[in-house]
Amino acid sequence: MSEHGAGASDALYIGVDLGGSTVRGGLVDAEGRILRELSLQTESERADDLFRQLTELVTQLHQDPEGHDRIRAVGIGLPGLVNSGTHQVVVLPNLPDLSSIDLYGEVKRMTGLPVVLDNDANAAAYGELLSGAGRGSRNLFYVSIGTGVGAGIILDGRVWRGATGYAAEFGHMTIDPDGIECACGNIGCLETVASEPNIVRRTRERLFRDRTSSLSRLVIPRDREFTCADIAAAAAGGDDMAQLIMDRTAMYLGVALAGVINLLNVESVVIGGGVMAAGDTLLQPIIEHTRSRAFQPAFDACRITADQLGASAGVVGAALLARDEA
């Protein structure tokens, strides 16, 4: 980590976390505390609209009357591949293509500040490491389960990005070779069975075959779609089908996490994202399925927990990456 220099206690950093459904931004101090936070529904149809939304959010935070003169850098986490050498967005599997737009250069030009672009899960991993469930760890694997499935790797206290910045694409590990096509073009990625939209899809498909579940009433047309939260609530209430869906999801995640633990021997796995609102209904089966498949000494050396920062992890982590790496 870099030295923060004189006046570091007064310094602020802009952190932005772009998600599939929500984009969040905040002013964060050098200790990882959020002083101001904004959130908007993500512009998910056109690249130009998404780009404008991101730049306007940064501008709004940068012009904060109380913090403007104290802001030192900007960090932005995006749910896709970012080339760490060129600062270019390469691909956003679930959002409009920003690869032909110089987001890095435009934000740097607008603000006159150093800018860091990174994968959103890398940012969240860093936030949880320094300010959340991973505090005290040096080697951590973070998983975010939401619109997609992302991950970040921390080795010896630093984000590990691989040769070009594309490491930790956990959601695009093949988990079912006979499965469905993923947004990335591959077949049977973990994301096709464990992301929030695909958990709902799998539940709907099963309900077409079996209407005995209490979830059946949720497929009747009404004023909203049913969600993972509905499935988790039904599972917690004893619904057999909902419990089966949650356990099957946990099994897929456990298979993948066991491979990570065997490969990296991390001391901490932190699981976050919107799906983890299910709490122990999903977390405990994940732990058990991981335990049954991981090399026992490696599993025993690893603690698997839910995140602590929740939806703010990416904002905090992006800001702290800007603090330390810009």
Coordinates of C-alpha atoms in Angstrom, one line a residue:
M1 CA 0.0 0.0 0.0
S2 CA 1.1 3.6 -0.7
E3 CA 1.9 6.2 1.9
H4 CA -1.0 8.6 2.1
G5 CA 1.1 11.7 2.9
A6 CA 0.4 14.9 4.7
G7 CA -3.3 15.6 5.3
A8 CA -4.2 12.0 4.6
S9 CA -6.7 12.0 7.5
D10 CA -8.7 14.7 5.7
A11 CA -8.5 13.1 2.3
L12 CA -11.6 11.7 0.5
Y13 CA -11.9 9.3 -2.4
I14 CA -14.8 8.7 -4.8
G15 CA -15.8 5.1 -5.1
V16 CA -18.3 3.8 -7.7
D17 CA -19.7 0.3 -8.0
L18 CA -21.6 -0.5 -11.2
G19 CA -24.0 -3.4 -10.8
G20 CA -26.4 -5.1 -13.1
S21 CA -29.4 -3.4 -11.5
T22 CA -27.9 -0.6 -9.4
V23 CA -25.0 1.8 -9.7
R24 CA -23.7 3.2 -6.4
G25 CA -21.3 5.9 -5.7
G26 CA -19.9 7.4 -2.5
L27 CA -17.4 9.7 -0.9
V28 CA -15.2 7.6 1.3
D29 CA -12.6 8.7 3.8
A30 CA -9.1 7.2 4.2
E31 CA -10.4 4.7 6.8
G32 CA -13.1 3.3 4.6
R33 CA -16.0 5.2 6.1
I34 CA -18.7 6.4 3.6
L35 CA -19.6 10.0 4.2
R36 CA -22.1 10.4 1.3
E37 CA -23.7 7.7 -0.9
L38 CA -25.8 7.8 -4.0
S39 CA -27.6 5.0 -5.9
L40 CA -29.4 4.8 -9.2
Q41 CA -31.0 2.1 -11.3
T42 CA -28.4 1.1 -13.8
E43 CA -29.0 2.2 -17.4
S44 CA -28.9 -1.2 -19.0
E45 CA -30.0 -0.6 -22.6
R46 CA -27.5 1.7 -24.4
A47 CA -23.8 2.1 -23.9
D48 CA -24.0 5.9 -24.3
D49 CA -26.6 6.1 -21.6
L50 CA -24.6 4.0 -19.2
F51 CA -21.5 6.0 -19.9
R52 CA -23.3 9.3 -19.3
Q53 CA -24.8 7.9 -16.0
L54 CA -21.4 6.9 -14.7
T55 CA -19.8 10.2 -15.6
E56 CA -22.7 12.3 -14.2
L57 CA -22.5 10.3 -10.9
V58 CA -18.8 10.9 -10.6
T59 CA -19.3 14.6 -11.4
Q60 CA -22.0 14.9 -8.7
L61 CA -19.8 13.4 -6.1
H62 CA -16.8 15.4 -7.2
Q63 CA -18.7 18.7 -6.9
D64 CA -19.9 17.9 -3.3
P65 CA -19.5 21.3 -1.6
E66 CA -18.1 20.0 1.6
G67 CA -15.7 17.4 0.1
H68 CA -14.6 18.8 -3.3
D69 CA -11.2 20.2 -2.1
R70 CA -10.4 17.0 -0.2
I71 CA -11.0 14.5 -3.0
R72 CA -7.7 12.8 -4.1
A73 CA -8.7 10.0 -6.5
V74 CA -11.5 8.1 -8.1
G75 CA -12.1 4.3 -8.2
I76 CA -14.7 2.6 -10.3
G77 CA -15.6 -1.1 -10.1
L78 CA -17.3 -2.7 -13.2
P79 CA -18.9 -6.1 -13.6
G80 CA -16.6 -7.4 -16.3
L81 CA -13.1 -7.5 -17.7
V82 CA -10.8 -4.4 -17.4
N83 CA -7.4 -4.5 -19.0
S84 CA -5.0 -3.4 -16.2
G85 CA -2.4 -2.2 -18.6
T86 CA -4.6 -0.1 -21.0
H87 CA -7.3 0.9 -18.5
Q88 CA -9.8 -0.2 -21.1
V89 CA -13.1 -2.0 -20.4
V90 CA -12.9 -5.2 -22.4
V91 CA -16.3 -6.8 -21.8
L92 CA -19.4 -6.4 -19.6
P93 CA -21.3 -9.6 -20.1
N94 CA -24.6 -8.4 -18.6
L95 CA -24.5 -4.7 -19.6
P96 CA -24.1 -2.5 -22.7
D97 CA -20.6 -2.7 -24.3
L98 CA -18.3 0.1 -23.1
S99 CA -15.2 -1.3 -24.9
S100 CA -15.1 1.5 -27.5
I101 CA -15.6 4.3 -24.9
D102 CA -12.6 5.7 -23.0
L103 CA -14.3 5.8 -19.5
Y104 CA -10.9 6.0 -17.8
G105 CA -9.7 9.0 -19.9
E106 CA -13.0 10.9 -19.6
V107 CA -13.2 10.6 -15.8
K108 CA -9.6 11.6 -15.5
R109 CA -10.2 14.6 -17.8
M110 CA -13.4 15.7 -16.0
T111 CA -12.0 15.5 -12.5
G112 CA -8.2 16.1 -12.9
L113 CA -7.7 13.3 -10.5
P114 CA -6.0 9.9 -10.6
V115 CA -8.4 7.1 -11.7
V116 CA -8.5 3.4 -11.1
L117 CA -10.8 1.1 -13.1
D118 CA -11.1 -2.5 -11.8
N119 CA -13.5 -5.4 -11.7
D120 CA -16.3 -4.8 -9.3
A121 CA -15.6 -8.0 -7.3
N122 CA -12.0 -7.1 -7.0
A123 CA -13.1 -3.8 -5.5
A124 CA -15.6 -5.5 -3.1
A125 CA -12.9 -8.0 -2.1
Y126 CA -10.6 -5.2 -1.2
G127 CA -13.3 -3.4 0.8
E128 CA -14.1 -6.6 2.8
L129 CA -10.4 -7.2 3.4
L130 CA -9.8 -3.8 4.9
S131 CA -13.1 -2.8 6.4
G132 CA -15.4 -5.9 6.5
A133 CA -15.5 -9.6 7.1
G134 CA -12.0 -10.2 5.8
R135 CA -10.2 -7.9 8.3
G136 CA -7.1 -9.6 9.6
S137 CA -6.7 -11.9 6.6
R138 CA -3.9 -11.7 4.1
N139 CA -5.3 -14.3 1.6
L140 CA -8.9 -14.0 0.8
F141 CA -11.4 -15.1 -1.9
Y142 CA -14.5 -13.0 -2.3
V143 CA -17.6 -14.1 -4.2
S144 CA -20.5 -11.8 -5.2
I145 CA -23.8 -13.5 -6.2
G146 CA -26.2 -11.2 -7.8
T147 CA -27.2 -10.5 -11.4
G148 CA -24.0 -12.4 -12.2
V149 CA -21.4 -14.3 -10.2
G150 CA -18.2 -12.4 -9.7
A151 CA -15.1 -12.9 -7.6
G152 CA -11.9 -11.2 -6.3
I153 CA -8.7 -12.8 -5.1
I154 CA -6.5 -11.2 -2.5
L155 CA -3.0 -12.8 -2.1
D156 CA -0.6 -11.5 0.5
G157 CA -2.8 -8.5 1.1
R158 CA -3.0 -7.3 -2.5
V159 CA -5.6 -7.8 -5.3
W160 CA -4.3 -10.5 -7.7
R161 CA -5.4 -9.7 -11.2
G162 CA -3.4 -12.1 -13.3
A163 CA -1.3 -11.2 -16.4
T164 CA -3.7 -8.7 -17.9
G165 CA -6.3 -8.0 -15.2
Y166 CA -8.7 -10.8 -16.1
A167 CA -8.2 -13.1 -13.1
A168 CA -11.0 -14.5 -10.8
E169 CA -13.7 -14.9 -13.4
F170 CA -15.3 -17.4 -11.0
G171 CA -18.8 -17.1 -12.5
H172 CA -17.5 -18.3 -15.9
M173 CA -16.0 -21.6 -14.6
T174 CA -17.7 -24.5 -16.3
I175 CA -19.8 -26.2 -13.7
D176 CA -22.3 -28.1 -16.0
P177 CA -20.9 -29.1 -19.4
D178 CA -24.4 -30.1 -20.5
G179 CA -26.0 -26.9 -19.3
I180 CA -27.3 -23.8 -21.0
E181 CA -25.5 -21.0 -22.8
C182 CA -24.1 -18.2 -20.7
A183 CA -24.0 -14.5 -21.6
C184 CA -20.3 -14.9 -22.2
G185 CA -20.9 -17.5 -24.9
N186 CA -19.7 -20.6 -23.0
I187 CA -21.9 -23.5 -22.0
G188 CA -22.7 -24.3 -18.4
C189 CA -20.9 -21.6 -16.5
L190 CA -21.4 -21.3 -12.7
E191 CA -23.3 -18.1 -13.4
T192 CA -26.0 -20.0 -15.4
V193 CA -27.1 -21.9 -12.3
A194 CA -26.1 -19.7 -9.3
S195 CA -26.8 -16.1 -10.3
E196 CA -30.1 -14.5 -9.1
P197 CA -31.9 -14.6 -12.5
N198 CA -30.9 -18.2 -13.0
I199 CA -31.9 -19.3 -9.6
V200 CA -35.3 -17.9 -10.4
R201 CA -35.3 -19.5 -13.9
R202 CA -34.5 -22.9 -12.4
T203 CA -37.3 -22.5 -9.9
R204 CA -39.8 -21.6 -12.6
E205 CA -38.8 -24.6 -14.8
R206 CA -39.3 -26.9 -11.8
L207 CA -42.7 -25.3 -11.0
F208 CA -43.9 -26.1 -14.5
R209 CA -43.4 -29.8 -13.6
D210 CA -44.5 -29.7 -10.0
R211 CA -47.3 -27.4 -8.8
T212 CA -47.3 -28.7 -5.2
S213 CA -44.8 -26.1 -3.9
S214 CA -46.0 -23.1 -2.0
L215 CA -44.1 -21.2 -4.6
S216 CA -46.8 -22.0 -7.2
R217 CA -48.9 -19.1 -6.1
L218 CA -46.0 -16.8 -7.0
V219 CA -46.1 -17.6 -10.7
I220 CA -49.7 -16.4 -11.0
P221 CA -49.6 -13.1 -12.8
R222 CA -49.4 -10.3 -10.3
D223 CA -47.8 -6.9 -9.8
R224 CA -44.2 -8.1 -9.5
E225 CA -42.0 -11.1 -10.5
F226 CA -41.0 -13.5 -7.8
T227 CA -37.4 -13.3 -6.6
C228 CA -34.6 -15.1 -4.8
A229 CA -35.9 -13.5 -1.6
D230 CA -39.2 -15.3 -2.1
I231 CA -37.5 -18.6 -2.7
A232 CA -35.3 -18.2 0.3
A233 CA -38.3 -17.3 2.5
A234 CA -40.2 -20.3 1.3
A235 CA -37.1 -22.5 2.0
A236 CA -36.8 -21.1 5.5
G237 CA -40.6 -21.8 6.0
G238 CA -40.1 -25.5 5.2
D239 CA -41.1 -25.6 1.5
D240 CA -39.5 -28.8 0.0
M241 CA -39.0 -27.5 -3.5
A242 CA -37.6 -24.2 -2.3
Q243 CA -35.2 -26.0 0.0
L244 CA -34.2 -28.3 -2.9
I245 CA -33.5 -25.2 -5.1
M246 CA -31.4 -23.5 -2.4
D247 CA -29.5 -26.7 -1.7
R248 CA -28.8 -27.4 -5.4
T249 CA -27.5 -23.8 -5.7
A250 CA -25.3 -24.3 -2.7
M251 CA -24.0 -27.6 -4.2
Y252 CA -22.9 -25.8 -7.4
L253 CA -21.2 -23.1 -5.4
G254 CA -19.6 -25.6 -3.0
V255 CA -18.1 -27.6 -5.9
A256 CA -16.6 -24.4 -7.3
L257 CA -15.4 -23.1 -3.9
A258 CA -13.8 -26.4 -3.0
G259 CA -11.7 -26.1 -6.2
V260 CA -10.6 -22.6 -5.2
I261 CA -9.7 -23.6 -1.7
N262 CA -7.7 -26.6 -2.9
L263 CA -5.9 -24.4 -5.5
L264 CA -5.2 -21.2 -3.5
N265 CA -5.3 -22.3 0.2
V266 CA -6.9 -19.0 1.2
E267 CA -7.6 -18.4 4.9
S268 CA -10.9 -16.6 4.2
V269 CA -13.8 -16.9 1.8
V270 CA -16.3 -14.0 2.0
I271 CA -19.6 -14.4 0.1
G272 CA -21.7 -11.3 -0.7
G273 CA -24.1 -10.0 -3.3
G274 CA -27.9 -9.7 -3.3
V275 CA -28.6 -13.4 -3.2
M276 CA -26.9 -13.6 0.2
A277 CA -29.9 -11.8 1.7
A278 CA -31.0 -15.5 2.1
G279 CA -28.5 -15.7 5.0
D280 CA -27.9 -19.1 6.6
T281 CA -30.5 -20.6 4.4
L282 CA -27.9 -20.5 1.7
L283 CA -24.6 -20.0 3.6
Q284 CA -24.8 -23.1 5.7
P285 CA -25.4 -25.5 2.8
I286 CA -22.6 -23.8 0.9
I287 CA -20.2 -24.5 3.8
E288 CA -21.3 -28.1 4.0
H289 CA -21.0 -28.8 0.3
T290 CA -17.6 -27.1 0.2
R291 CA -16.5 -29.2 3.2
S292 CA -17.5 -32.4 1.5
R293 CA -15.4 -31.7 -1.6
A294 CA -12.4 -29.7 -0.4
F295 CA -9.1 -31.2 0.7
Q296 CA -9.7 -31.4 4.4
P297 CA -6.6 -29.6 5.7
A298 CA -7.1 -26.7 3.3
F299 CA -10.8 -26.5 4.3
D300 CA -9.9 -26.5 8.0
A301 CA -7.6 -23.6 7.5
C302 CA -10.3 -21.5 5.8
R303 CA -13.1 -19.5 7.3
I304 CA -16.3 -19.1 5.1
T305 CA -18.5 -16.2 6.1
A306 CA -21.1 -13.8 4.7
D307 CA -19.9 -10.3 3.9
Q308 CA -20.2 -7.4 6.4
L309 CA -20.3 -4.4 4.1
G310 CA -23.2 -5.6 2.0
A311 CA -24.2 -3.4 -1.0
S312 CA -21.5 -0.8 0.0
A313 CA -18.5 -3.2 -0.3
G314 CA -17.8 -2.2 -3.9
V315 CA -18.0 1.5 -3.2
V316 CA -15.7 1.2 -0.2
G317 CA -13.3 -1.1 -2.0
A318 CA -13.2 1.0 -5.2
A319 CA -12.4 4.1 -3.1
L320 CA -9.7 2.3 -1.1
L321 CA -8.1 1.0 -4.3
A322 CA -8.0 4.5 -5.6
R323 CA -6.4 5.5 -2.3
D324 CA -3.7 2.9 -2.5
E325 CA -3.1 2.4 -6.3
A326 CA -4.0 5.5 -8.2

